[in-house]
PDB file of C-alpha atoms in Angstrom:
ATOM      1  CA  MET A   1    -112.060 -87.144-116.687  1.00  0.00           C
ATOM      2  CA  LEU A   2    -114.783 -89.476-116.473  1.00  0.00           C
ATOM      3  CA  VAL A   3    -114.749 -92.525-114.327  1.00  0.00           C
ATOM      4  CA  GLU A   4    -117.116 -95.129-113.251  1.00  0.00           C
ATOM      5  CA  MET A   5    -118.098 -96.982-110.044  1.00  0.00           C
ATOM      6  CA  ARG A   6    -117.396-100.594-110.226  1.00  0.00           C
ATOM      7  CA  ALA A   7    -118.371-103.778-108.170  1.00  0.00           C
ATOM      8  CA  ARG A   8    -117.127-103.488-104.626  1.00  0.00           C
ATOM      9  CA  SER A   9    -117.031 -99.743-104.893  1.00  0.00           C
ATOM     10  CA  GLN A  10    -113.927 -99.531-106.856  1.00  0.00           C
ATOM     11  CA  ILE A  11    -112.961 -96.614-109.192  1.00  0.00           C
ATOM     12  CA  THR A  12    -110.292 -96.753-111.701  1.00  0.00           C
ATOM     13  CA  LEU A  13    -108.257 -93.705-111.842  1.00  0.00           C
ATOM     14  CA  PRO A  14    -107.060 -92.419-115.279  1.00  0.00           C
ATOM     15  CA  ASN A  15    -103.443 -93.327-116.176  1.00  0.00           C
ATOM     16  CA  ASP A  16    -102.629 -89.681-116.934  1.00  0.00           C
ATOM     17  CA  ILE A  17    -103.336 -88.958-113.337  1.00  0.00           C
ATOM     18  CA  ILE A  18    -101.597 -92.070-111.809  1.00  0.00           C
ATOM     19  CA  LYS A  19     -98.423 -90.666-113.938  1.00  0.00           C
ATOM     20  CA  SER A  20     -98.362 -86.938-113.185  1.00  0.00           C
ATOM     21  CA  LEU A  21     -98.831 -87.926-109.284  1.00  0.00           C
ATOM     22  CA  GLY A  22     -96.372 -90.561-109.192  1.00  0.00           C
ATOM     23  CA  ILE A  23     -98.794 -93.102-107.765  1.00  0.00           C
ATOM     24  CA  SER A  24     -98.105 -96.802-107.491  1.00  0.00           C
ATOM     25  CA  GLU A  25     -99.773-100.000-106.379  1.00  0.00           C
ATOM     26  CA  GLY A  26     -99.887-100.346-102.512  1.00  0.00           C
ATOM     27  CA  ASP A  27     -99.961 -96.667-102.037  1.00  0.00           C
ATOM     28  CA  LYS A  28    -102.451 -95.318 -99.209  1.00  0.00           C
ATOM     29  CA  PHE A  29    -104.990 -92.729 -99.401  1.00  0.00           C
ATOM     30  CA  GLU A  30    -107.266 -90.756 -97.059  1.00  0.00           C
ATOM     31  CA  ALA A  31    -110.715 -90.348 -98.549  1.00  0.00           C
ATOM     32  CA  ILE A  32    -112.497 -87.172 -97.389  1.00  0.00           C
ATOM     33  CA  GLU A  33    -116.099 -86.396 -98.265  1.00  0.00           C
ATOM     34  CA  ARG A  34    -116.517 -82.551 -98.726  1.00  0.00           C
ATOM     35  CA  ASP A  35    -119.147 -80.302-100.266  1.00  0.00           C
ATOM     36  CA  GLY A  36    -120.753 -83.339-102.325  1.00  0.00           C
ATOM     37  CA  GLY A  37    -117.149 -84.456-103.658  1.00  0.00           C
ATOM     38  CA  VAL A  38    -114.749 -87.147-102.768  1.00  0.00           C
ATOM     39  CA  PHE A  39    -110.938 -86.251-102.197  1.00  0.00           C
ATOM     40  CA  LEU A  40    -108.279 -88.810-102.157  1.00  0.00           C
ATOM     41  CA  CYS A  41    -105.161 -87.302-100.073  1.00  0.00           C
ATOM     42  CA  PRO A  42    -101.838 -89.554-100.095  1.00  0.00           C
ATOM     43  CA  VAL A  43    -100.747 -90.585 -96.954  1.00  0.00           C
ATOM     44  CA  VAL A  44     -97.598 -92.400 -95.491  1.00  0.00           C
ATOM     45  CA  VAL A  45     -98.456 -95.092 -92.604  1.00  0.00           C
ATOM     46  CA  TYR A  46     -95.366 -95.856 -90.123  1.00  0.00           C
ATOM     47  CA  PRO A  47     -95.419 -98.767 -87.697  1.00  0.00           C
ATOM     48  CA  LYS A  48     -96.534 -97.423 -84.174  1.00  0.00           C
ATOM     49  CA  ALA A  49     -92.754 -98.513 -82.841  1.00  0.00           C
ATOM     50  CA  LYS A  50     -91.055 -96.108 -85.359  1.00  0.00           C
ATOM     51  CA  LEU A  51     -93.589 -93.263 -84.268  1.00  0.00           C
ATOM     52  CA  GLU A  52     -92.755 -93.757 -80.614  1.00  0.00           C
ATOM     53  CA  ARG A  53     -88.827 -93.965 -81.231  1.00  0.00           C
ATOM     54  CA  ILE A  54     -89.287 -90.392 -82.983  1.00  0.00           C
ATOM     55  CA  ALA A  55     -91.061 -89.151 -80.118  1.00  0.00           C
ATOM     56  CA  GLN A  56     -88.401 -90.304 -77.878  1.00  0.00           C
ATOM     57  CA  ILE A  57     -85.781 -88.785 -80.109  1.00  0.00           C
ATOM     58  CA  ILE A  58     -87.723 -85.543 -79.953  1.00  0.00           C
ATOM     59  CA  LYS A  59     -88.062 -85.480 -76.265  1.00  0.00           C
ATOM     60  CA  ASP A  60     -84.338 -86.304 -75.986  1.00  0.00           C
ATOM     61  CA  HIS A  61     -83.581 -83.540 -77.876  1.00  0.00           C
ATOM     62  CA  GLU A  62     -85.621 -81.085 -75.920  1.00  0.00           C
ATOM     63  CA  LYS A  63     -83.911 -82.085 -72.829  1.00  0.00           C
ATOM     64  CA  SER A  64     -80.322 -81.310 -74.358  1.00  0.00           C
ATOM     65  CA  PRO A  65     -80.672 -79.493 -77.505  1.00  0.00           C
ATOM     66  CA  SER A  66     -77.309 -80.684 -79.041  1.00  0.00           C
ATOM     67  CA  ALA A  67     -77.170 -81.723 -82.498  1.00  0.00           C
ATOM     68  CA  VAL A  68     -78.714 -85.547 -82.441  1.00  0.00           C
ATOM     69  CA  TYR A  69     -78.921 -85.733 -86.346  1.00  0.00           C
ATOM     70  CA  GLU A  70     -77.515 -83.400 -89.223  1.00  0.00           C
ATOM     71  CA  SER A  71     -81.133 -83.880 -91.094  1.00  0.00           C
ATOM     72  CA  VAL A  72     -84.550 -85.585 -90.769  1.00  0.00           C
ATOM     73  CA  GLU A  73     -83.138 -87.815 -93.498  1.00  0.00           C
ATOM     74  CA  ASP A  74     -80.407 -89.123 -91.234  1.00  0.00           C
ATOM     75  CA  MET A  75     -82.871 -89.714 -88.441  1.00  0.00           C
ATOM     76  CA  PHE A  76     -85.147 -91.898 -90.960  1.00  0.00           C
ATOM     77  CA  ASN A  77     -82.415 -93.615 -92.029  1.00  0.00           C
ATOM     78  CA  ASP A  78     -81.419 -94.542 -88.568  1.00  0.00           C
ATOM     79  CA  LEU A  79     -84.861 -95.659 -87.972  1.00  0.00           C
ATOM     80  CA  GLY A  80     -84.743 -98.032 -90.981  1.00  0.00           C
ATOM     81  CA  ILE A  81     -87.309 -95.946 -92.766  1.00  0.00           C
ATOM     82  CA  ASP A  82     -86.674 -95.685 -96.439  1.00  0.00           C
ATOM     83  CA  LEU A  83     -87.975 -92.247 -97.579  1.00  0.00           C
ATOM     84  CA  GLY A  84     -87.493 -93.170-101.409  1.00  0.00           C
ATOM     85  CA  ASN A  85     -87.920 -90.356-103.433  1.00  0.00           C
ATOM     86  CA  ASN A  86     -90.381 -88.471-101.287  1.00  0.00           C
ATOM     87  CA  ASN A  87     -89.471 -85.080 -99.803  1.00  0.00           C
ATOM     88  CA  VAL A  88     -89.700 -84.679 -96.194  1.00  0.00           C
TER      89      VAL A  88
END
């Protein structure tokens, strides 16, 4: 599909691609230039405090390997992070 560079370096992605990837307004991407092409990779950004808490949970688990959480989803829920429909 052909797209065009617009003012302020903006490119509109075709609706078919948006729908097939489940992309919505506000989603974030890492732009990578490789071999003359540009690749957009979806990313999730978490606040630093949440990542520090996850690191602490991992450290605590390494010291005492008893089951802290039944699943990764339970851990994220406890941290107040909504995973929505994304798979972990």
